[in-house]
mmCIF file of C-alpha atoms in Angstrom:
data_model
loop_
_atom_site.group_PDB
_atom_site.id
_atom_site.type_symbol
_atom_site.label_atom_id
_atom_site.label_comp_id
_atom_site.label_asym_id
_atom_site.label_seq_id
_atom_site.Cartn_x
_atom_site.Cartn_y
_atom_site.Cartn_z
ATOM 1 C CA MET D 1 -16.681 38.821 -4.879
ATOM 2 C CA LEU D 2 -12.959 39.076 -4.276
ATOM 3 C CA SER D 3 -11.190 35.755 -4.228
ATOM 4 C CA ILE D 4 -9.150 34.703 -1.220
ATOM 5 C CA ARG D 5 -6.104 32.507 -1.361
ATOM 6 C CA VAL D 6 -4.882 30.647 1.686
ATOM 7 C CA THR D 7 -1.739 28.601 2.016
ATOM 8 C CA ALA D 8 0.359 27.177 4.787
ATOM 9 C CA THR D 9 3.088 25.819 2.561
ATOM 10 C CA ILE D 10 6.464 25.600 4.259
ATOM 11 C CA SER D 11 9.518 25.442 2.021
ATOM 12 C CA SER D 12 13.216 26.095 2.482
ATOM 13 C CA SER D 13 12.495 29.720 1.597
ATOM 14 C CA SER D 14 9.888 30.079 4.310
ATOM 15 C CA THR D 15 12.309 28.847 6.970
ATOM 16 C CA LEU D 16 13.517 32.428 7.291
ATOM 17 C CA PHE D 17 10.172 33.480 8.720
ATOM 18 C CA PHE D 18 10.052 30.839 11.430
ATOM 19 C CA THR D 19 13.652 31.126 12.562
ATOM 20 C CA ASN D 20 13.758 34.896 12.885
ATOM 21 C CA SER D 21 10.292 36.355 13.434
ATOM 22 C CA LYS D 22 9.975 35.409 17.100
ATOM 23 C CA LYS D 23 13.522 36.536 17.833
ATOM 24 C CA LEU D 24 12.908 39.862 16.150
ATOM 25 C CA SER D 25 9.627 40.413 17.959
ATOM 26 C CA ASN D 26 11.318 39.778 21.311
ATOM 27 C CA LYS D 27 14.476 41.698 20.449
ATOM 28 C CA PHE D 28 12.914 44.878 19.146
ATOM 29 C CA SER D 29 10.317 46.274 21.510
ATOM 30 C CA TYR D 30 8.877 48.611 18.885
ATOM 31 C CA ILE D 31 7.508 45.633 16.922
ATOM 32 C CA SER D 32 4.100 44.834 18.335
ATOM 33 C CA ASN D 33 0.737 43.692 17.080
ATOM 34 C CA PRO D 34 -1.984 46.360 17.190
ATOM 35 C CA LEU D 35 -4.544 43.810 16.014
ATOM 36 C CA ASN D 36 -4.491 42.057 19.382
ATOM 37 C CA ASN D 37 -6.732 44.898 20.540
ATOM 38 C CA SER D 38 -9.005 45.586 17.606
ATOM 39 C CA SER D 39 -11.781 47.262 19.574
ATOM 40 C CA LYS D 40 -10.611 50.659 18.383
ATOM 41 C CA PRO D 41 -8.593 51.884 15.420
ATOM 42 C CA ILE D 42 -4.856 52.218 15.826
ATOM 43 C CA LYS D 43 -3.290 55.491 14.759
ATOM 44 C CA TRP D 44 0.296 55.030 13.610
ATOM 45 C CA ASN D 45 2.607 58.016 13.642
ATOM 46 C CA CYS D 46 5.487 56.916 11.468
ATOM 47 C CA LYS D 47 7.320 60.180 11.965
ATOM 48 C CA ASN D 48 7.972 59.053 15.534
ATOM 49 C CA SER D 49 8.458 55.384 14.667
ATOM 50 C CA ARG D 50 11.724 53.616 14.071
ATOM 51 C CA MET D 51 10.020 51.940 11.142
ATOM 52 C CA GLU D 52 10.262 55.194 9.148
ATOM 53 C CA ALA D 53 13.570 56.928 8.514
ATOM 54 C CA SER D 54 13.876 60.384 10.002
ATOM 55 C CA LYS D 55 16.175 62.759 8.189
ATOM 56 C CA SER D 56 16.596 64.740 11.386
ATOM 57 C CA SER D 57 17.791 61.703 13.344
ATOM 58 C CA PHE D 58 21.416 62.011 12.373
ATOM 59 C CA VAL D 59 23.874 64.865 12.041
ATOM 60 C CA THR D 60 24.771 66.176 8.594
ATOM 61 C CA LYS D 61 27.987 64.501 7.487
ATOM 62 C CA ALA D 62 30.970 65.938 5.675
ATOM 63 C CA SER D 63 30.924 65.840 1.897
ATOM 64 C CA ALA D 64 31.266 62.418 0.293
ATOM 65 C CA GLN D 65 34.730 61.430 -0.856
ATOM 66 C CA PRO D 66 35.521 59.782 -4.197
ATOM 67 C CA LEU D 67 36.467 56.121 -3.838
ATOM 68 C CA THR D 68 40.194 56.430 -4.472
ATOM 69 C CA ASN D 69 41.268 53.478 -2.327
ATOM 70 C CA PRO D 70 38.752 50.640 -2.821
ATOM 71 C CA ALA D 71 41.106 48.099 -1.232
ATOM 72 C CA GLU D 72 40.941 49.967 2.074
ATOM 73 C CA LEU D 73 37.129 49.960 2.045
ATOM 74 C CA ILE D 74 36.994 46.271 1.152
ATOM 75 C CA ASP D 75 39.343 45.368 3.993
ATOM 76 C CA SER D 76 37.379 47.439 6.521
ATOM 77 C CA VAL D 77 34.101 45.477 6.294
ATOM 78 C CA GLU D 78 32.846 41.898 6.296
ATOM 79 C CA THR D 79 29.613 42.341 4.354
ATOM 80 C CA PHE D 80 28.490 44.295 1.318
ATOM 81 C CA ILE D 81 24.784 44.996 0.894
ATOM 82 C CA PHE D 82 23.929 45.886 -2.687
ATOM 83 C CA ASP D 83 20.842 47.551 -4.030
ATOM 84 C CA CYS D 84 19.858 45.988 -7.371
ATOM 85 C CA ASP D 85 18.120 48.474 -9.692
ATOM 86 C CA GLY D 86 20.709 50.997 -10.834
ATOM 87 C CA VAL D 87 23.572 49.132 -9.153
ATOM 88 C CA ILE D 88 23.516 45.574 -10.506
ATOM 89 C CA TRP D 89 21.194 46.119 -13.459
ATOM 90 C CA LYS D 90 18.953 48.620 -15.192
ATOM 91 C CA GLY D 91 15.699 47.020 -16.250
ATOM 92 C CA ASP D 92 16.837 43.696 -17.714
ATOM 93 C CA LYS D 93 20.299 44.915 -18.709
ATOM 94 C CA LEU D 94 23.318 44.043 -16.574
ATOM 95 C CA ILE D 95 25.595 46.972 -15.722
ATOM 96 C CA ASP D 96 29.141 46.592 -17.047
ATOM 97 C CA GLY D 97 31.679 44.931 -14.765
ATOM 98 C CA VAL D 98 29.215 43.538 -12.227
ATOM 99 C CA PRO D 99 30.109 39.809 -12.543
ATOM 100 C CA GLU D 100 33.833 40.478 -12.188
ATOM 101 C CA THR D 101 33.260 42.759 -9.198
ATOM 102 C CA LEU D 102 31.094 40.265 -7.322
ATOM 103 C CA ASN D 103 33.629 37.509 -8.014
ATOM 104 C CA LEU D 104 36.434 39.712 -6.676
ATOM 105 C CA LEU D 105 34.591 40.391 -3.433
ATOM 106 C CA ARG D 106 33.724 36.722 -2.945
ATOM 107 C CA GLU D 107 37.371 35.771 -3.542
ATOM 108 C CA LYS D 108 38.278 38.137 -0.716
ATOM 109 C CA GLY D 109 35.855 36.335 1.593
ATOM 110 C CA LYS D 110 33.184 39.008 1.742
ATOM 111 C CA ARG D 111 29.542 38.190 2.400
ATOM 112 C CA LEU D 112 27.278 39.602 -0.310
ATOM 113 C CA VAL D 113 23.632 40.484 0.276
ATOM 114 C CA PHE D 114 21.236 41.941 -2.275
ATOM 115 C CA VAL D 115 18.402 44.150 -1.028
ATOM 116 C CA THR D 116 15.842 45.664 -3.380
ATOM 117 C CA ASN D 117 12.818 47.854 -2.777
ATOM 118 C CA ASN D 118 11.200 46.434 -5.912
ATOM 119 C CA SER D 119 8.325 44.270 -4.641
ATOM 120 C CA THR D 120 7.159 42.886 -7.997
ATOM 121 C CA LYS D 121 9.139 39.669 -7.512
ATOM 122 C CA SER D 122 9.683 37.202 -4.682
ATOM 123 C CA ARG D 123 13.165 36.113 -3.621
ATOM 124 C CA LYS D 124 12.824 32.988 -5.738
ATOM 125 C CA GLN D 125 11.823 35.036 -8.780
ATOM 126 C CA TYR D 126 14.749 37.395 -8.221
ATOM 127 C CA GLY D 127 17.012 34.370 -8.016
ATOM 128 C CA LYS D 128 15.900 33.435 -11.522
ATOM 129 C CA LYS D 129 16.610 36.977 -12.737
ATOM 130 C CA PHE D 130 20.144 36.836 -11.347
ATOM 131 C CA GLU D 131 20.602 33.473 -13.074
ATOM 132 C CA THR D 132 19.257 34.818 -16.381
ATOM 133 C CA LEU D 133 21.800 37.633 -16.208
ATOM 134 C CA GLY D 134 24.591 35.120 -15.627
ATOM 135 C CA LEU D 135 25.113 35.868 -11.932
ATOM 136 C CA SER D 136 25.521 33.128 -9.351
ATOM 137 C CA VAL D 137 23.505 34.356 -6.360
ATOM 138 C CA ASN D 138 21.894 32.153 -3.725
ATOM 139 C CA GLU D 139 18.243 32.785 -2.855
ATOM 140 C CA GLU D 140 19.260 33.155 0.794
ATOM 141 C CA GLU D 141 21.332 36.203 -0.197
ATOM 142 C CA ILE D 142 18.346 38.033 -1.721
ATOM 143 C CA PHE D 143 15.953 40.250 0.231
ATOM 144 C CA ALA D 144 13.160 42.136 -1.525
ATOM 145 C CA SER D 145 10.649 44.517 0.019
ATOM 146 C CA SER D 146 7.961 41.939 -0.844
ATOM 147 C CA PHE D 147 9.687 39.611 1.616
ATOM 148 C CA ALA D 148 10.051 42.425 4.159
ATOM 149 C CA ALA D 149 6.282 42.974 4.206
ATOM 150 C CA ALA D 150 5.592 39.302 4.905
ATOM 151 C CA ALA D 151 8.435 39.078 7.439
ATOM 152 C CA TYR D 152 7.093 42.073 9.333
ATOM 153 C CA LEU D 153 3.602 40.575 9.542
ATOM 154 C CA LYS D 154 5.101 37.325 10.857
ATOM 155 C CA SER D 155 7.189 39.221 13.407
ATOM 156 C CA ILE D 156 4.078 40.797 14.967
ATOM 157 C CA ASP D 157 2.149 37.494 14.989
ATOM 158 C CA PHE D 158 -0.404 38.750 12.484
ATOM 159 C CA PRO D 159 -3.626 36.925 13.437
ATOM 160 C CA LYS D 160 -4.370 33.817 11.384
ATOM 161 C CA ASP D 161 -8.019 34.815 11.035
ATOM 162 C CA LYS D 162 -7.083 38.153 9.471
ATOM 163 C CA LYS D 163 -6.371 38.832 5.801
ATOM 164 C CA VAL D 164 -4.116 41.167 3.860
ATOM 165 C CA TYR D 165 -5.377 43.279 0.985
ATOM 166 C CA VAL D 166 -2.585 43.661 -1.563
ATOM 167 C CA VAL D 167 -2.076 46.633 -3.824
ATOM 168 C CA GLY D 168 0.879 45.262 -5.726
ATOM 169 C CA GLU D 169 2.128 42.432 -7.867
ATOM 170 C CA ASP D 170 2.984 38.755 -7.748
ATOM 171 C CA GLY D 171 6.073 39.081 -5.559
ATOM 172 C CA ILE D 172 4.055 40.189 -2.541
ATOM 173 C CA LEU D 173 1.495 37.416 -3.047
ATOM 174 C CA LYS D 174 4.159 34.713 -3.227
ATOM 175 C CA GLU D 175 5.920 35.902 -0.075
ATOM 176 C CA LEU D 176 2.620 36.026 1.820
ATOM 177 C CA GLU D 177 1.916 32.474 0.652
ATOM 178 C CA LEU D 178 5.272 31.300 1.999
ATOM 179 C CA ALA D 179 4.456 32.961 5.315
ATOM 180 C CA GLY D 180 1.051 31.243 5.483
ATOM 181 C CA ILE D 181 -0.858 34.535 5.474
ATOM 182 C CA GLN D 182 -4.294 34.904 3.861
ATOM 183 C CA TYR D 183 -4.558 37.571 1.193
ATOM 184 C CA LEU D 184 -6.812 39.028 -1.480
ATOM 185 C CA GLY D 185 -6.395 41.617 -4.214
ATOM 186 C CA GLY D 186 -3.196 41.864 -6.231
ATOM 187 C CA PRO D 187 -3.002 41.810 -10.044
ATOM 188 C CA GLU D 188 -6.423 40.187 -10.473
ATOM 189 C CA ASP D 189 -8.059 43.370 -9.171
ATOM 190 C CA GLY D 190 -6.436 45.279 -12.012
ATOM 191 C CA ASP D 191 -9.347 44.507 -14.337
ATOM 192 C CA LYS D 192 -12.052 45.566 -11.895
ATOM 193 C CA LYS D 193 -13.959 48.720 -12.693
ATOM 194 C CA ILE D 194 -16.372 50.806 -10.654
ATOM 195 C CA GLU D 195 -19.739 51.814 -12.097
ATOM 196 C CA LEU D 196 -20.910 54.792 -10.089
ATOM 197 C CA LYS D 197 -24.677 54.315 -10.076
ATOM 198 C CA PRO D 198 -26.978 56.232 -7.688
ATOM 199 C CA GLY D 199 -26.813 54.749 -4.201
ATOM 200 C CA TYR D 200 -23.852 52.462 -4.998
ATOM 201 C CA MET D 201 -21.583 51.537 -2.096
ATOM 202 C CA MET D 202 -18.472 49.380 -2.283
ATOM 203 C CA GLU D 203 -18.181 46.878 0.564
ATOM 204 C CA GLN D 204 -14.847 45.696 1.881
ATOM 205 C CA ASP D 205 -13.967 42.445 3.652
ATOM 206 C CA LYS D 206 -14.228 43.199 7.371
ATOM 207 C CA ASP D 207 -11.541 40.590 8.118
ATOM 208 C CA VAL D 208 -8.815 42.551 6.336
ATOM 209 C CA GLY D 209 -6.314 43.469 9.043
ATOM 210 C CA ALA D 210 -3.600 44.962 6.867
ATOM 211 C CA VAL D 211 -3.209 46.648 3.507
ATOM 212 C CA VAL D 212 0.172 46.171 1.823
ATOM 213 C CA VAL D 213 0.987 48.629 -0.951
ATOM 214 C CA GLY D 214 3.873 48.184 -3.383
ATOM 215 C CA PHE D 215 4.727 48.934 -6.981
ATOM 216 C CA ASP D 216 1.725 48.024 -9.126
ATOM 217 C CA ARG D 217 1.472 48.204 -12.922
ATOM 218 C CA TYR D 218 -2.205 47.239 -12.586
ATOM 219 C CA PHE D 219 -3.073 50.127 -10.268
ATOM 220 C CA ASN D 220 -6.614 51.490 -10.642
ATOM 221 C CA TYR D 221 -9.403 53.337 -8.865
ATOM 222 C CA HIS D 222 -10.977 50.111 -7.566
ATOM 223 C CA LYS D 223 -7.794 49.344 -5.625
ATOM 224 C CA ILE D 224 -7.565 52.856 -4.219
ATOM 225 C CA GLN D 225 -11.133 52.766 -2.937
ATOM 226 C CA TYR D 226 -10.960 49.210 -1.571
ATOM 227 C CA ALA D 227 -7.683 49.869 0.257
ATOM 228 C CA THR D 228 -9.054 53.151 1.588
ATOM 229 C CA LEU D 229 -12.162 51.471 3.005
ATOM 230 C CA CYS D 230 -10.096 48.773 4.726
ATOM 231 C CA ILE D 231 -7.706 51.256 6.320
ATOM 232 C CA ARG D 232 -10.345 53.770 7.377
ATOM 233 C CA GLU D 233 -13.167 51.453 8.460
ATOM 234 C CA ASN D 234 -11.629 48.159 9.644
ATOM 235 C CA PRO D 235 -10.566 48.586 13.303
ATOM 236 C CA GLY D 236 -6.803 48.361 13.727
ATOM 237 C CA CYS D 237 -6.103 47.812 10.030
ATOM 238 C CA LEU D 238 -2.426 48.381 9.250
ATOM 239 C CA PHE D 239 -1.211 50.426 6.292
ATOM 240 C CA ILE D 240 2.100 48.901 5.185
ATOM 241 C CA ALA D 241 4.236 50.191 2.311
ATOM 242 C CA THR D 242 6.999 48.125 0.766
ATOM 243 C CA ASN D 243 8.757 51.371 -0.180
ATOM 244 C CA ARG D 244 8.196 54.992 -1.146
ATOM 245 C CA ASP D 245 10.613 55.218 -4.083
ATOM 246 C CA ALA D 246 9.581 58.052 -6.388
ATOM 247 C CA VAL D 247 11.048 56.456 -9.514
ATOM 248 C CA THR D 248 12.332 53.065 -10.655
ATOM 249 C CA HIS D 249 14.125 51.473 -13.620
ATOM 250 C CA LEU D 250 11.617 49.382 -15.559
ATOM 251 C CA THR D 251 13.864 49.735 -18.600
ATOM 252 C CA ASP D 252 17.392 51.026 -19.091
ATOM 253 C CA ALA D 253 16.117 53.847 -21.329
ATOM 254 C CA GLN D 254 14.442 56.110 -18.758
ATOM 255 C CA GLU D 255 13.095 56.450 -15.229
ATOM 256 C CA TRP D 256 9.525 55.355 -14.475
ATOM 257 C CA ALA D 257 7.124 56.280 -11.684
ATOM 258 C CA GLY D 258 7.932 54.113 -8.663
ATOM 259 C CA GLY D 259 6.027 52.459 -5.838
ATOM 260 C CA GLY D 260 5.869 55.747 -3.964
ATOM 261 C CA SER D 261 3.245 56.979 -6.406
ATOM 262 C CA MET D 262 0.892 54.125 -5.455
ATOM 263 C CA VAL D 263 1.591 54.632 -1.750
ATOM 264 C CA GLY D 264 0.966 58.353 -2.157
ATOM 265 C CA ALA D 265 -2.486 57.768 -3.614
ATOM 266 C CA ILE D 266 -3.563 55.656 -0.621
ATOM 267 C CA LEU D 267 -1.963 58.104 1.802
ATOM 268 C CA GLY D 268 -3.886 60.932 0.178
ATOM 269 C CA SER D 269 -7.269 59.241 0.519
ATOM 270 C CA THR D 270 -6.749 57.875 4.047
ATOM 271 C CA LYS D 271 -4.678 60.689 5.598
ATOM 272 C CA ARG D 272 -2.625 57.901 7.198
ATOM 273 C CA GLU D 273 1.143 57.551 7.091
ATOM 274 C CA PRO D 274 2.248 54.010 6.186
ATOM 275 C CA LEU D 275 4.645 51.732 7.981
ATOM 276 C CA VAL D 276 7.541 51.426 5.523
ATOM 277 C CA VAL D 277 9.257 48.030 5.760
ATOM 278 C CA GLY D 278 11.701 48.423 2.871
ATOM 279 C CA LYS D 279 14.622 50.814 2.661
ATOM 280 C CA PRO D 280 15.291 53.175 4.400
ATOM 281 C CA SER D 281 13.404 51.836 7.454
ATOM 282 C CA THR D 282 15.449 50.056 10.101
ATOM 283 C CA PHE D 283 13.349 46.876 10.006
ATOM 284 C CA MET D 284 15.212 45.241 7.127
ATOM 285 C CA MET D 285 18.655 46.191 8.468
ATOM 286 C CA ASP D 286 17.783 44.806 11.900
ATOM 287 C CA TYR D 287 16.501 41.637 10.250
ATOM 288 C CA LEU D 288 19.687 41.145 8.213
ATOM 289 C CA ALA D 289 21.988 41.847 11.150
ATOM 290 C CA ASP D 290 20.053 39.349 13.262
ATOM 291 C CA LYS D 291 19.909 36.673 10.560
ATOM 292 C CA PHE D 292 23.596 36.796 9.636
ATOM 293 C CA GLN D 293 24.808 37.718 13.143
ATOM 294 C CA ILE D 294 26.906 40.613 11.880
ATOM 295 C CA GLN D 295 27.818 43.951 13.404
ATOM 296 C CA LYS D 296 26.359 46.828 11.416
ATOM 297 C CA SER D 297 29.686 48.670 11.592
ATOM 298 C CA GLN D 298 31.106 45.795 9.530
ATOM 299 C CA ILE D 299 28.649 46.409 6.674
ATOM 300 C CA CYS D 300 28.994 48.630 3.623
ATOM 301 C CA MET D 301 25.727 49.627 1.959
ATOM 302 C CA VAL D 302 26.101 50.200 -1.784
ATOM 303 C CA GLY D 303 23.294 51.948 -3.642
ATOM 304 C CA ASP D 304 22.327 54.516 -6.251
ATOM 305 C CA ARG D 305 19.699 56.430 -4.262
ATOM 306 C CA LEU D 306 20.413 58.936 -1.527
ATOM 307 C CA ASP D 307 16.950 58.929 0.061
ATOM 308 C CA THR D 308 16.641 55.158 0.372
ATOM 309 C CA ASP D 309 19.939 53.279 -0.015
ATOM 310 C CA ILE D 310 22.290 55.742 1.649
ATOM 311 C CA VAL D 311 19.856 56.743 4.402
ATOM 312 C CA PHE D 312 19.215 53.003 4.959
ATOM 313 C CA GLY D 313 22.923 52.428 5.553
ATOM 314 C CA GLN D 314 23.352 55.514 7.702
ATOM 315 C CA ASN D 315 20.356 54.677 9.879
ATOM 316 C CA GLY D 316 21.954 51.286 10.485
ATOM 317 C CA GLY D 317 25.375 52.682 11.354
ATOM 318 C CA CYS D 318 26.985 51.178 8.238
ATOM 319 C CA LYS D 319 29.576 52.522 5.858
ATOM 320 C CA THR D 320 27.960 53.835 2.681
ATOM 321 C CA LEU D 321 28.974 53.944 -0.980
ATOM 322 C CA LEU D 322 26.919 55.774 -3.601
ATOM 323 C CA VAL D 323 27.300 54.658 -7.214
ATOM 324 C CA LEU D 324 26.419 57.041 -10.038
ATOM 325 C CA SER D 325 25.137 54.297 -12.343
ATOM 326 C CA GLY D 326 21.504 54.796 -11.322
ATOM 327 C CA VAL D 327 19.209 57.674 -10.388
ATOM 328 C CA THR D 328 21.732 59.946 -8.633
ATOM 329 C CA SER D 329 24.169 62.055 -10.630
ATOM 330 C CA LEU D 330 27.307 63.753 -9.325
ATOM 331 C CA SER D 331 25.609 67.150 -9.611
ATOM 332 C CA MET D 332 22.696 65.894 -7.488
ATOM 333 C CA LEU D 333 25.110 64.573 -4.862
ATOM 334 C CA GLN D 334 27.035 67.848 -4.741
ATOM 335 C CA ASP D 335 23.947 70.070 -4.818
ATOM 336 C CA PRO D 336 24.160 72.526 -1.878
ATOM 337 C CA ASN D 337 20.584 71.606 -0.942
ATOM 338 C CA ASN D 338 21.441 67.913 -0.579
ATOM 339 C CA SER D 339 22.026 67.051 3.080
ATOM 340 C CA THR D 340 22.517 63.292 2.602
ATOM 341 C CA GLN D 341 26.189 62.532 2.090
ATOM 342 C CA PRO D 342 27.539 58.968 1.806
ATOM 343 C CA ASP D 343 31.028 58.108 2.967
ATOM 344 C CA PHE D 344 32.182 57.490 -0.598
ATOM 345 C CA TYR D 345 30.978 57.674 -4.171
ATOM 346 C CA ALA D 346 32.055 55.893 -7.364
ATOM 347 C CA ASN D 347 30.904 55.725 -10.972
ATOM 348 C CA LYS D 348 29.779 52.091 -10.610
ATOM 349 C CA ILE D 349 30.667 49.057 -8.529
ATOM 350 C CA SER D 350 33.237 47.909 -11.088
ATOM 351 C CA ASP D 351 35.466 50.713 -9.748
ATOM 352 C CA PHE D 352 36.439 48.080 -7.168
ATOM 353 C CA LEU D 353 38.284 46.294 -9.984
ATOM 354 C CA SER D 354 40.957 48.987 -9.967
ATOM 355 C CA ILE D 355 42.662 47.101 -7.149
ATOM 356 C CA LYS D 356 43.276 44.217 -9.571
ATOM 357 C CA ALA D 357 44.732 46.570 -12.146
ATOM 358 C CA ALA D 358 46.986 48.119 -9.501
ATOM 359 C CA ALA D 359 48.250 44.684 -8.501
ATOM 360 C CA VAL D 360 49.360 43.810 -12.048
#
């Protein structure tokens, strides 16, 4: 039997769900709850949904320009949204110049927000990581794709009698707990094996109304089959992905297979496209703009990935800055086959510090 955990705990962290979910659901007509009519399966076409970024939805931009005047960019926006992996840190190693850069931007009165597609941690757990690395970052400034999954389910009034099957790690579980959503699966299913005896059939919980898939170091065949059964056989069951990143930085030594590999396995067995709630979907950008009451034109998105970070910013109508401290190299950016061009690029975010040197 799979264990089920239920919680209705409300903390300061969970306040975000209750203050914004109703507003978002009313504000954005494309957010609705397919489980209200569960008599027949819902077929999601994410290629036509605003939840999934469409590369054909915006015109190819001119080539990115090197960041030669960081002061001008800083003065032109109110908020900087930073990706974390490859921008702030690599694995557990802080990238050079990050503390000084963040301090500089705060001194200039800029709002800083940190958005990561890594779903292995909750916002509270990421807060501890920032603290361990010597960075002073408030939990309310942190938004992970684990949070985005829970926030999306709250925004559609996910039925209280339904459950979520999680293919992922502790971060997703903790955010679902804060949202008061029932769940099963997660890391504890990592030890489960399937013995294929004659006539054996796996049975899934018929009350599972959504499957959330994120990065999972405990990924196995049991999880693939269980998630597949829920999505294919439970009427109206949602298939939600925290992200589709191909690679990630588990250590600073090399790239590792990312959450997109887990999502791809479930996509392959179900033939269903997922709803992506992390970058580059518009859900998180809409959520942040609504929460902080900021115009998207007054935001600069800073990231190391073209297909998630930069597209995320462009889909939201933000200024974009690519840093070459992560997965994207200058040759990749300037490749003739690359159609995603940020406004600017820099070696790393500490290039902002050149304005201090110029002032001396």
